[in-house]
Amino acid sequence: MFSRLVCTVGRLAPATGRVGLWRPLSTCQPRFTNDTPQPVSTSGRTGLAGFLESKTGVTGAGTLGVGMAAYLISKEIYIINNETVVVVVVGGVIYYLLKKMGPPITQYIDERNQKIQDRFYGFHNAQIKEVEDAIVDQQRLDGNLEVRHDIFSVLRENNAMQLEEEYRRRWHEVITEVTRRLDYQLEVQKVQKAFQHSHVVQWLEKAVIDNIKGQEDASISRCIADLKKLAVA
Amino acid sequence: MFAAYFDQFNVIKSVIFTNSSMMMMLAVIISLLLLEGNKLIPNRWQFLIEFIYINIHSVVQDNLGKVGQKFFPFVLCLFIFIAMLNILGLFPYIFVPTAQIVITLGISMSIIIAVTLLGLLTFKLNFFSILMPGGVPLVLAPFLVVIETASFLIKAISLGVRLAANISAGHLLFAILSGFAFNMLSSGMIISSLAPMLIMVFITLLEIMVAVIQAYVFCLLTTIYLGDTIALH
């Protein structure tokens, strides 16, 4: 009963820093488990320091060193004397030189080695580059070839447009010519009609004039008389 | 008190080897392991051996020419051996064989004896013409021959003593300054002890340069002395 209570309370407790009490069904020693998450290493150490860090954690190497030093000094296996000063000074100088001059020297060495490697791999790399350039050219050529469909369709459309244009031009020419001819015919007919009209008018005028020839005086005096009558009215 | 400073140069025999021979074996092993140069594209450590190779080769080429290239392996090994011993000796608690006069005199005397024997084999009795500089009046010949003979014999001693004196002087300086600083620290004068420690920092930097330079000077002089086996005057 109490074990179920403890398990329930343990589950309800906050996860960080929880110490869970696990008691199996059979009577045995209680086992404590620590659910505290382990710190994640971000130092990026390699070699012996990395190995120690993987096994003992971030502070493992330091704890080992300090503990070992404390043990050696306390047991008087290592006696602190004037040589210890030499250890400190020489160790410090070597550490400083490694930290200060190490990276530029290693960078110089790596660049030199890379140049040697490039010299040896010069022909090999040149061939690889040549092949890569050929691949790029081939891909560009393939891309250009893909455009031929578009070019053909453009040419086809261009031809169709030219044909259409020629057709319309000829159609327009035909229309113009026909219109011109029709206009000519129209004008001819107009002229004919004008001639006919003027001929008829002249004939009518001649007829009327011939008809009223010799009756001019009588007509005029009749008109005057009528006008007088009208004026009197 | 002064004797304590020289205790660091004591040769101690343990089981089979002395500390001196153990250090020399260690220097050879480290040189073989670290300075391996068999890669076509060098890594960082191979760059170091290539750098040493190129410089020693130029020294041998400048002083001995093409004929003297047979001495190049010897000079290169000599440089690496002495430089490695000197550099290893910079670390605390490590015995430095090249501070021992017996080691350096052994090497230098061997070299001078070899030069003499090689010179006699090559030039026979004409080898002794190096004791008479060219262009000197005959009146001064007796005195100059004596002086040149003494100079020739002292070469052996000076070559060895130079190396031993420089290295042992540096280590003695370390011992004195560190003793000084340790006494100050023991007396509670912590701030004051920074002065000798600061001087030790500069001495350390100097000793690092001296370690390499003395090896280079030893090899350069060896090369110059070997020149007498190739050409007289």
Tab-separated table of C-alpha atoms in Angstrom:
chain	number	residue	atom	x	y	z
A	1	MET	CA	0.000	0.000	0.000
A	2	PHE	CA	2.693	2.403	0.964
A	3	SER	CA	4.738	1.419	-2.087
A	4	ARG	CA	1.837	2.319	-4.373
A	5	LEU	CA	1.497	5.618	-2.498
A	6	VAL	CA	5.192	6.360	-2.912
A	7	CYS	CA	5.093	5.505	-6.599
A	8	THR	CA	2.080	7.750	-7.122
A	9	VAL	CA	3.689	10.623	-5.198
A	10	GLY	CA	6.942	10.054	-7.072
A	11	ARG	CA	5.144	10.297	-10.427
A	12	LEU	CA	3.365	13.456	-9.348
A	13	ALA	CA	6.631	15.097	-8.168
A	14	PRO	CA	8.423	17.519	-10.580
A	15	ALA	CA	10.689	15.739	-13.087
A	16	THR	CA	13.805	17.844	-12.497
A	17	GLY	CA	15.824	16.611	-9.544
A	18	ARG	CA	13.277	13.956	-8.650
A	19	VAL	CA	14.590	10.978	-6.762
A	20	GLY	CA	12.234	8.112	-7.443
A	21	LEU	CA	11.813	5.362	-4.902
A	22	TRP	CA	11.212	2.073	-6.672
A	23	ARG	CA	10.266	-0.916	-4.607
A	24	PRO	CA	9.635	-4.233	-6.361
A	25	LEU	CA	6.928	-6.586	-5.238
A	26	SER	CA	9.387	-8.847	-3.447
A	27	THR	CA	11.126	-7.486	-0.376
A	28	CYS	CA	14.552	-6.203	-1.166
A	29	GLN	CA	16.725	-3.191	-0.615
A	30	PRO	CA	15.182	0.041	-1.916
A	31	ARG	CA	16.857	1.335	-5.023
A	32	PHE	CA	17.187	5.035	-5.623
A	33	THR	CA	17.315	6.276	-9.165
A	34	ASN	CA	18.409	9.713	-10.121
A	35	ASP	CA	16.414	11.117	-12.981
A	36	THR	CA	18.438	14.297	-13.170
A	37	PRO	CA	19.453	14.764	-16.827
A	38	GLN	CA	23.210	14.639	-17.430
A	39	PRO	CA	24.895	17.788	-18.736
A	40	VAL	CA	25.528	17.750	-22.470
A	41	SER	CA	29.143	18.354	-23.467
A	42	THR	CA	29.726	21.281	-25.818
A	43	SER	CA	33.473	21.681	-25.341
A	44	GLY	CA	34.333	19.538	-28.352
A	45	ARG	CA	37.382	17.975	-26.716
A	46	THR	CA	39.212	15.174	-28.482
A	47	GLY	CA	41.815	12.585	-27.531
A	48	LEU	CA	42.419	11.761	-23.885
A	49	ALA	CA	40.451	14.747	-22.629
A	50	GLY	CA	37.507	13.738	-24.806
A	51	PHE	CA	37.697	10.144	-23.621
A	52	LEU	CA	37.708	11.238	-19.978
A	53	GLU	CA	34.844	13.612	-20.639
A	54	SER	CA	32.787	10.861	-22.257
A	55	LYS	CA	33.318	8.568	-19.277
A	56	THR	CA	33.406	10.963	-16.353
A	57	GLY	CA	31.674	14.101	-17.529
A	58	VAL	CA	32.792	17.675	-18.062
A	59	THR	CA	34.597	18.059	-14.731
A	60	GLY	CA	35.982	14.519	-14.681
A	61	ALA	CA	39.432	15.359	-15.968
A	62	GLY	CA	39.839	18.279	-13.597
A	63	THR	CA	38.650	16.245	-10.639
A	64	LEU	CA	41.020	13.423	-11.553
A	65	GLY	CA	43.961	15.823	-11.856
A	66	VAL	CA	43.268	17.681	-8.644
A	67	GLY	CA	42.540	14.474	-6.762
A	68	MET	CA	45.672	12.810	-8.043
A	69	ALA	CA	47.764	15.856	-7.123
A	70	ALA	CA	46.208	16.043	-3.679
A	71	TYR	CA	46.823	12.332	-3.128
A	72	LEU	CA	50.453	12.510	-4.253
A	73	ILE	CA	51.162	15.556	-2.096
A	74	SER	CA	49.318	14.331	0.963
A	75	LYS	CA	50.987	10.917	0.887
A	76	GLU	CA	54.332	12.618	0.298
A	77	ILE	CA	54.871	10.607	-2.867
A	78	TYR	CA	55.561	13.935	-4.546
A	79	ILE	CA	57.477	16.392	-2.376
A	80	ILE	CA	57.020	20.053	-3.177
A	81	ASN	CA	60.469	21.518	-3.630
A	82	ASN	CA	62.202	24.095	-5.811
A	83	GLU	CA	61.733	21.844	-8.838
A	84	THR	CA	57.987	22.364	-8.461
A	85	VAL	CA	58.554	26.017	-9.286
A	86	VAL	CA	60.366	24.864	-12.436
A	87	VAL	CA	57.396	22.599	-13.242
A	88	VAL	CA	54.970	25.496	-12.898
A	89	VAL	CA	57.069	27.952	-14.888
A	90	VAL	CA	58.136	25.593	-17.685
A	91	GLY	CA	54.642	24.123	-17.903
A	92	GLY	CA	53.119	27.565	-18.109
A	93	VAL	CA	55.567	28.696	-20.790
A	94	ILE	CA	55.020	25.562	-22.890
A	95	TYR	CA	51.226	25.908	-22.525
A	96	TYR	CA	51.389	29.575	-23.525
A	97	LEU	CA	53.619	28.833	-26.517
A	98	LEU	CA	51.312	26.034	-27.666
A	99	LYS	CA	48.231	28.230	-27.370
A	100	LYS	CA	49.818	31.330	-28.889
A	101	MET	CA	52.073	29.966	-31.599
A	102	GLY	CA	50.450	26.610	-32.170
A	103	PRO	CA	47.563	27.686	-34.431
A	104	PRO	CA	49.627	29.887	-36.812
A	105	ILE	CA	52.332	27.230	-37.123
A	106	THR	CA	49.848	24.431	-37.713
A	107	GLN	CA	48.016	26.598	-40.218
A	108	TYR	CA	51.276	27.265	-42.084
A	109	ILE	CA	52.169	23.564	-42.046
A	110	ASP	CA	48.683	22.565	-43.213
A	111	GLU	CA	48.807	25.114	-46.057
A	112	ARG	CA	52.224	23.801	-47.114
A	113	ASN	CA	51.028	20.223	-46.997
A	114	GLN	CA	47.920	21.175	-48.942
A	115	LYS	CA	50.107	22.800	-51.621
A	116	ILE	CA	52.156	19.596	-51.868
A	117	GLN	CA	48.968	17.582	-52.115
A	118	ASP	CA	47.604	19.945	-54.775
A	119	ARG	CA	50.864	19.619	-56.700
A	120	PHE	CA	50.639	15.842	-56.629
A	121	TYR	CA	46.965	15.859	-57.421
A	122	GLY	CA	47.366	18.686	-59.935
A	123	PHE	CA	46.945	16.561	-63.038
A	124	HIS	CA	44.256	14.463	-61.388
A	125	ASN	CA	42.313	17.538	-60.276
A	126	ALA	CA	42.790	19.169	-63.680
A	127	GLN	CA	41.311	16.107	-65.354
A	128	ILE	CA	38.404	16.075	-62.939
A	129	LYS	CA	37.799	19.765	-63.614
A	130	GLU	CA	37.983	19.162	-67.336
A	131	VAL	CA	35.397	16.417	-67.084
A	132	GLU	CA	33.194	18.552	-64.855
A	133	ASP	CA	33.436	21.441	-67.335
A	134	ALA	CA	32.541	19.030	-70.140
A	135	ILE	CA	29.528	17.883	-68.133
A	136	VAL	CA	28.428	21.474	-67.623
A	137	ASP	CA	28.904	22.218	-71.336
A	138	GLN	CA	26.954	19.103	-72.257
A	139	GLN	CA	24.171	20.048	-69.895
A	140	ARG	CA	24.132	23.535	-71.383
A	141	LEU	CA	24.033	21.973	-74.866
A	142	ASP	CA	21.162	19.737	-73.808
A	143	GLY	CA	19.398	22.792	-72.484
A	144	ASN	CA	20.005	24.559	-75.773
A	145	LEU	CA	18.684	21.563	-77.680
A	146	GLU	CA	15.550	21.600	-75.596
A	147	VAL	CA	14.897	25.082	-76.956
A	148	ARG	CA	14.649	23.770	-80.527
A	149	HIS	CA	10.971	22.859	-80.064
A	150	ASP	CA	10.235	26.421	-79.078
A	151	ILE	CA	12.297	27.682	-82.018
A	152	PHE	CA	10.428	25.434	-84.401
A	153	SER	CA	7.054	26.540	-83.060
A	154	VAL	CA	8.163	30.157	-83.306
A	155	LEU	CA	9.283	29.598	-86.892
A	156	ARG	CA	6.058	27.804	-87.629
A	157	GLU	CA	4.015	30.638	-86.175
A	158	ASN	CA	6.163	33.130	-88.021
A	159	ASN	CA	5.512	31.336	-91.285
A	160	ALA	CA	1.802	31.190	-90.553
A	161	MET	CA	1.838	34.900	-89.787
A	162	GLN	CA	3.658	35.638	-93.009
A	163	LEU	CA	1.203	33.541	-94.959
A	164	GLU	CA	-1.704	35.273	-93.249
A	165	GLU	CA	-0.144	38.620	-93.975
A	166	GLU	CA	0.355	37.741	-97.632
A	167	TYR	CA	-3.196	36.475	-97.829
A	168	ARG	CA	-4.587	39.628	-96.320
A	169	ARG	CA	-2.410	41.757	-98.540
A	170	ARG	CA	-3.652	40.018	-101.636
A	171	TRP	CA	-7.216	40.107	-100.356
A	172	HIS	CA	-6.849	43.800	-99.745
A	173	GLU	CA	-5.362	44.237	-103.210
A	174	VAL	CA	-8.228	42.350	-104.741
A	175	ILE	CA	-10.745	44.390	-102.842
A	176	THR	CA	-9.029	47.579	-103.810
A	177	GLU	CA	-8.882	46.596	-107.443
A	178	VAL	CA	-12.477	45.442	-107.518
A	179	THR	CA	-13.588	48.575	-105.709
A	180	ARG	CA	-11.641	50.643	-108.152
A	181	ARG	CA	-13.229	48.947	-111.073
A	182	LEU	CA	-16.646	49.138	-109.593
A	183	ASP	CA	-16.109	52.813	-108.950
A	184	TYR	CA	-15.069	53.166	-112.559
A	185	GLN	CA	-18.181	51.485	-113.737
A	186	LEU	CA	-20.184	53.647	-111.405
A	187	GLU	CA	-18.571	56.747	-112.712
A	188	VAL	CA	-19.160	55.592	-116.268
A	189	GLN	CA	-22.799	55.059	-115.503
A	190	LYS	CA	-23.001	58.409	-113.769
A	191	VAL	CA	-21.485	60.065	-116.743
A	192	GLN	CA	-23.863	58.242	-119.012
A	193	LYS	CA	-26.790	59.252	-116.911
A	194	ALA	CA	-25.525	62.793	-116.751
A	195	PHE	CA	-25.272	62.847	-120.499
A	196	GLN	CA	-28.696	61.325	-120.814
A	197	HIS	CA	-30.086	63.736	-118.287
A	198	SER	CA	-28.604	66.743	-119.948
A	199	HIS	CA	-29.735	65.454	-123.328
A	200	VAL	CA	-33.249	64.985	-122.075
A	201	VAL	CA	-33.237	68.393	-120.448
A	202	GLN	CA	-31.955	70.010	-123.575
A	203	TRP	CA	-34.523	68.158	-125.623
A	204	LEU	CA	-37.250	69.191	-123.244
A	205	GLU	CA	-36.066	72.753	-123.207
A	206	LYS	CA	-35.909	72.717	-126.954
A	207	ALA	CA	-39.331	71.208	-127.112
A	208	VAL	CA	-40.815	73.693	-124.715
A	209	ILE	CA	-39.114	76.564	-126.413
A	210	ASP	CA	-40.257	75.345	-129.796
A	211	ASN	CA	-43.671	74.936	-128.360
A	212	ILE	CA	-43.958	78.402	-127.004
A	213	LYS	CA	-42.149	80.057	-129.858
A	214	GLY	CA	-44.368	82.911	-131.341
A	215	GLN	CA	-46.476	83.113	-128.149
A	216	GLU	CA	-44.114	85.075	-126.101
A	217	ASP	CA	-45.790	88.486	-126.448
A	218	ALA	CA	-49.209	87.145	-125.736
A	219	SER	CA	-47.969	85.241	-122.701
A	220	ILE	CA	-46.183	88.233	-121.325
A	221	SER	CA	-49.167	90.568	-121.684
A	222	ARG	CA	-51.369	87.888	-120.091
A	223	CYS	CA	-48.977	87.635	-117.176
A	224	ILE	CA	-48.942	91.404	-116.734
A	225	ALA	CA	-52.676	91.547	-116.738
A	226	ASP	CA	-52.839	88.843	-114.146
A	227	LEU	CA	-50.356	90.621	-112.014
A	228	LYS	CA	-52.298	93.844	-112.183
A	229	LYS	CA	-55.367	92.018	-111.169
A	230	LEU	CA	-53.576	90.565	-108.291
A	231	ALA	CA	-52.152	93.858	-107.292
A	232	VAL	CA	-55.516	95.406	-107.308
A	233	ALA	CA	-56.822	92.546	-105.265
B	1	MET	CA	74.298	24.844	-0.854
B	2	PHE	CA	76.097	25.144	-4.146
B	3	ALA	CA	76.610	21.401	-4.253
B	4	ALA	CA	72.824	20.963	-4.180
B	5	TYR	CA	72.524	22.858	-7.431
B	6	PHE	CA	74.860	20.354	-9.099
B	7	ASP	CA	72.944	17.343	-7.778
B	8	GLN	CA	70.735	17.468	-10.861
B	9	PHE	CA	73.781	16.493	-12.970
B	10	ASN	CA	74.599	13.367	-10.931
B	11	VAL	CA	74.738	10.169	-12.964
B	12	ILE	CA	72.821	7.483	-11.144
B	13	LYS	CA	72.969	3.835	-11.971
B	14	SER	CA	69.805	1.802	-11.526
B	15	VAL	CA	69.759	-1.945	-12.235
B	16	ILE	CA	71.527	-2.040	-15.604
B	17	PHE	CA	71.324	1.426	-17.082
B	18	THR	CA	72.404	4.776	-15.824
B	19	ASN	CA	69.993	7.690	-16.068
B	20	SER	CA	72.256	9.121	-18.740
B	21	SER	CA	72.027	6.089	-21.006
B	22	MET	CA	68.295	5.766	-20.337
B	23	MET	CA	67.775	9.350	-21.492
B	24	MET	CA	69.845	8.763	-24.599
B	25	MET	CA	67.830	5.646	-25.428
B	26	LEU	CA	64.632	7.575	-24.787
B	27	ALA	CA	65.797	10.338	-27.117
B	28	VAL	CA	66.501	7.802	-29.854
B	29	ILE	CA	63.145	6.060	-29.349
B	30	ILE	CA	61.237	9.349	-29.369
B	31	SER	CA	63.109	10.472	-32.483
B	32	LEU	CA	62.280	7.220	-34.248
B	33	LEU	CA	58.620	7.320	-33.214
B	34	LEU	CA	57.934	11.021	-33.662
B	35	LEU	CA	60.134	11.999	-36.553
B	36	GLU	CA	58.972	9.361	-38.971
B	37	GLY	CA	58.905	10.659	-42.511
B	38	ASN	CA	57.722	8.101	-45.002
B	39	LYS	CA	54.544	9.713	-46.312
B	40	LEU	CA	54.445	11.263	-49.749
B	41	ILE	CA	52.117	13.961	-48.494
B	42	PRO	CA	53.597	14.903	-45.130
B	43	ASN	CA	51.711	15.333	-41.924
B	44	ARG	CA	52.606	17.921	-39.300
B	45	TRP	CA	55.359	15.926	-37.597
B	46	GLN	CA	56.874	14.964	-40.925
B	47	PHE	CA	57.086	18.656	-41.747
B	48	LEU	CA	59.383	19.054	-38.755
B	49	ILE	CA	61.791	16.334	-39.879
B	50	GLU	CA	61.701	17.654	-43.448
B	51	PHE	CA	62.506	21.142	-42.154
B	52	ILE	CA	65.469	19.786	-40.174
B	53	TYR	CA	66.556	17.673	-43.149
B	54	ILE	CA	66.479	20.607	-45.561
B	55	ASN	CA	68.434	22.900	-43.236
B	56	ILE	CA	71.123	20.371	-42.302
B	57	HIS	CA	71.417	19.392	-45.955
B	58	SER	CA	72.017	23.014	-46.900
B	59	VAL	CA	74.670	23.328	-44.165
B	60	VAL	CA	76.473	20.230	-45.401
B	61	GLN	CA	76.107	21.330	-49.025
B	62	ASP	CA	77.471	24.822	-48.311
B	63	ASN	CA	80.470	23.605	-46.297
B	64	LEU	CA	81.361	20.284	-47.874
B	65	GLY	CA	79.860	20.462	-51.358
B	66	LYS	CA	78.772	17.459	-53.340
B	67	VAL	CA	81.754	15.360	-52.241
B	68	GLY	CA	80.843	15.783	-48.599
B	69	GLN	CA	77.294	14.480	-48.952
B	70	LYS	CA	78.534	11.159	-47.532
B	71	PHE	CA	78.761	12.880	-44.150
B	72	PHE	CA	75.180	14.183	-44.304
B	73	PRO	CA	73.515	11.189	-42.525
B	74	PHE	CA	76.005	11.452	-39.695
B	75	VAL	CA	75.515	15.219	-39.252
B	76	LEU	CA	71.723	14.869	-39.412
B	77	CYS	CA	71.686	12.104	-36.799
B	78	LEU	CA	74.048	14.111	-34.614
B	79	PHE	CA	71.793	17.143	-34.765
B	80	ILE	CA	68.619	15.211	-33.994
B	81	PHE	CA	70.322	13.344	-31.151
B	82	ILE	CA	71.752	16.433	-29.460
B	83	ALA	CA	68.650	18.584	-30.071
B	84	MET	CA	66.337	15.893	-28.723
B	85	LEU	CA	68.505	15.440	-25.611
B	86	ASN	CA	68.599	19.197	-25.032
B	87	ILE	CA	64.857	19.636	-25.511
B	88	LEU	CA	63.986	16.665	-23.322
B	89	GLY	CA	66.284	18.092	-20.696
B	90	LEU	CA	64.203	21.242	-20.540
B	91	PHE	CA	61.370	19.342	-18.887
B	92	PRO	CA	61.569	19.189	-15.084
B	93	TYR	CA	62.858	16.103	-13.315
B	94	ILE	CA	64.499	14.907	-16.520
B	95	PHE	CA	68.209	14.269	-16.627
B	96	VAL	CA	70.075	15.952	-19.467
B	97	PRO	CA	73.063	13.961	-20.734
B	98	THR	CA	74.484	16.784	-22.796
B	99	ALA	CA	75.224	18.712	-19.601
B	100	GLN	CA	77.699	15.949	-18.789
B	101	ILE	CA	81.182	16.819	-19.983
B	102	VAL	CA	81.967	13.122	-20.478
B	103	ILE	CA	79.161	12.774	-23.037
B	104	THR	CA	79.944	15.901	-25.019
B	105	LEU	CA	83.695	15.430	-24.867
B	106	GLY	CA	83.184	11.833	-25.929
B	107	ILE	CA	81.259	12.954	-29.006
B	108	SER	CA	83.596	15.840	-29.857
B	109	MET	CA	86.791	13.863	-29.370
B	110	SER	CA	85.394	11.045	-31.461
B	111	ILE	CA	84.700	13.537	-34.203
B	112	ILE	CA	88.148	15.096	-34.068
B	113	ILE	CA	89.835	11.693	-33.999
B	114	ALA	CA	87.715	10.624	-36.974
B	115	VAL	CA	88.609	13.845	-38.821
B	116	THR	CA	92.289	13.270	-38.170
B	117	LEU	CA	92.199	9.653	-39.252
B	118	LEU	CA	90.152	10.437	-42.364
B	119	GLY	CA	92.487	13.290	-43.209
B	120	LEU	CA	95.515	11.071	-42.852
B	121	LEU	CA	93.917	8.368	-44.942
B	122	THR	CA	92.960	10.834	-47.665
B	123	PHE	CA	95.980	13.123	-47.765
B	124	LYS	CA	98.603	11.012	-45.998
B	125	LEU	CA	101.287	13.191	-44.448
B	126	ASN	CA	100.080	16.217	-46.442
B	127	PHE	CA	97.281	16.424	-43.918
B	128	PHE	CA	99.659	18.147	-41.553
B	129	SER	CA	99.794	21.103	-43.944
B	130	ILE	CA	96.639	22.405	-42.233
B	131	LEU	CA	98.933	23.332	-39.342
B	132	MET	CA	100.673	25.849	-41.586
B	133	PRO	CA	98.329	28.564	-42.901
B	134	GLY	CA	98.959	29.699	-46.464
B	135	GLY	CA	100.631	33.056	-47.246
B	136	VAL	CA	102.530	33.243	-43.944
B	137	PRO	CA	106.241	34.259	-43.887
B	138	LEU	CA	108.537	31.325	-43.191
B	139	VAL	CA	110.033	33.118	-40.169
B	140	LEU	CA	106.746	32.823	-38.302
B	141	ALA	CA	106.281	29.176	-39.268
B	142	PRO	CA	107.562	27.590	-36.014
B	143	PHE	CA	105.350	29.737	-33.833
B	144	LEU	CA	102.321	29.393	-36.044
B	145	VAL	CA	102.669	25.622	-36.283
B	146	VAL	CA	102.675	25.409	-32.489
B	147	ILE	CA	99.670	27.711	-32.241
B	148	GLU	CA	97.809	25.879	-34.983
B	149	THR	CA	98.560	22.528	-33.360
B	150	ALA	CA	97.211	23.797	-30.064
B	151	SER	CA	94.186	25.200	-31.878
B	152	PHE	CA	93.601	21.868	-33.573
B	153	LEU	CA	93.821	19.971	-30.309
B	154	ILE	CA	91.655	22.465	-28.471
B	155	LYS	CA	88.958	22.051	-31.131
B	156	ALA	CA	88.068	18.722	-29.584
B	157	ILE	CA	87.819	20.208	-26.132
B	158	SER	CA	86.065	23.421	-27.115
B	159	LEU	CA	83.458	21.600	-29.171
B	160	GLY	CA	82.456	19.448	-26.239
B	161	VAL	CA	82.858	22.012	-23.495
B	162	ARG	CA	80.795	24.607	-25.377
B	163	LEU	CA	77.766	22.346	-25.475
B	164	ALA	CA	78.132	21.066	-21.912
B	165	ALA	CA	78.744	24.542	-20.496
B	166	ASN	CA	75.759	26.125	-22.231
B	167	ILE	CA	73.329	23.406	-21.222
B	168	SER	CA	74.584	23.065	-17.680
B	169	ALA	CA	74.633	26.849	-17.238
B	170	GLY	CA	70.992	27.058	-18.254
B	171	HIS	CA	69.988	24.277	-15.890
B	172	LEU	CA	72.015	25.770	-13.070
B	173	LEU	CA	70.241	29.048	-13.622
B	174	PHE	CA	66.930	27.214	-13.430
B	175	ALA	CA	67.995	25.574	-10.184
B	176	ILE	CA	69.211	28.820	-8.629
B	177	LEU	CA	66.203	30.896	-9.599
B	178	SER	CA	63.725	28.189	-8.643
B	179	GLY	CA	65.484	27.759	-5.293
B	180	PHE	CA	65.278	31.473	-4.803
B	181	ALA	CA	61.574	31.565	-5.657
B	182	PHE	CA	60.832	28.500	-3.514
B	183	ASN	CA	62.582	30.006	-0.496
B	184	MET	CA	60.567	33.193	-0.968
B	185	LEU	CA	57.330	31.223	-1.251
B	186	SER	CA	58.212	29.177	1.826
B	187	SER	CA	58.894	32.394	3.737
B	188	GLY	CA	55.523	33.813	2.780
B	189	MET	CA	56.873	36.428	0.348
B	190	ILE	CA	54.512	35.462	-2.404
B	191	ILE	CA	54.485	38.763	-4.272
B	192	SER	CA	58.283	39.001	-4.220
B	193	SER	CA	58.622	35.462	-5.506
B	194	LEU	CA	56.998	36.566	-8.751
B	195	ALA	CA	60.221	38.383	-9.733
B	196	PRO	CA	62.458	35.307	-9.975
B	197	MET	CA	59.568	33.400	-11.539
B	198	LEU	CA	59.209	36.096	-14.170
B	199	ILE	CA	62.942	35.905	-14.862
B	200	MET	CA	62.570	32.130	-15.127
B	201	VAL	CA	59.941	32.619	-17.834
B	202	PHE	CA	62.464	34.488	-19.967
B	203	ILE	CA	65.199	32.021	-19.101
B	204	THR	CA	62.898	29.213	-20.222
B	205	LEU	CA	62.346	30.879	-23.574
B	206	LEU	CA	66.093	31.448	-23.860
B	207	GLU	CA	66.864	27.867	-22.964
B	208	ILE	CA	64.462	26.559	-25.585
B	209	MET	CA	66.353	28.552	-28.201
B	210	VAL	CA	69.743	27.593	-26.732
B	211	ALA	CA	68.798	23.903	-26.851
B	212	VAL	CA	68.283	24.019	-30.601
B	213	ILE	CA	70.986	26.557	-31.387
B	214	GLN	CA	73.696	24.667	-29.520
B	215	ALA	CA	72.840	21.495	-31.396
B	216	TYR	CA	73.004	23.466	-34.640
B	217	VAL	CA	76.335	25.062	-33.709
B	218	PHE	CA	77.757	21.658	-32.779
B	219	CYS	CA	76.740	20.245	-36.146
B	220	LEU	CA	77.938	23.306	-38.038
B	221	LEU	CA	81.376	23.128	-36.446
B	222	THR	CA	81.478	19.392	-37.050
B	223	THR	CA	80.760	20.054	-40.706
B	224	ILE	CA	83.505	22.680	-40.842
B	225	TYR	CA	85.995	20.299	-39.230
B	226	LEU	CA	84.981	17.562	-41.652
B	227	GLY	CA	85.854	19.943	-44.465
B	228	ASP	CA	89.511	19.333	-43.622
B	229	THR	CA	89.096	15.736	-44.753
B	230	ILE	CA	87.912	16.858	-48.174
B	231	ALA	CA	90.143	19.801	-49.011
B	232	LEU	CA	93.176	21.271	-47.344
B	233	HIS	CA	93.203	25.069	-47.062
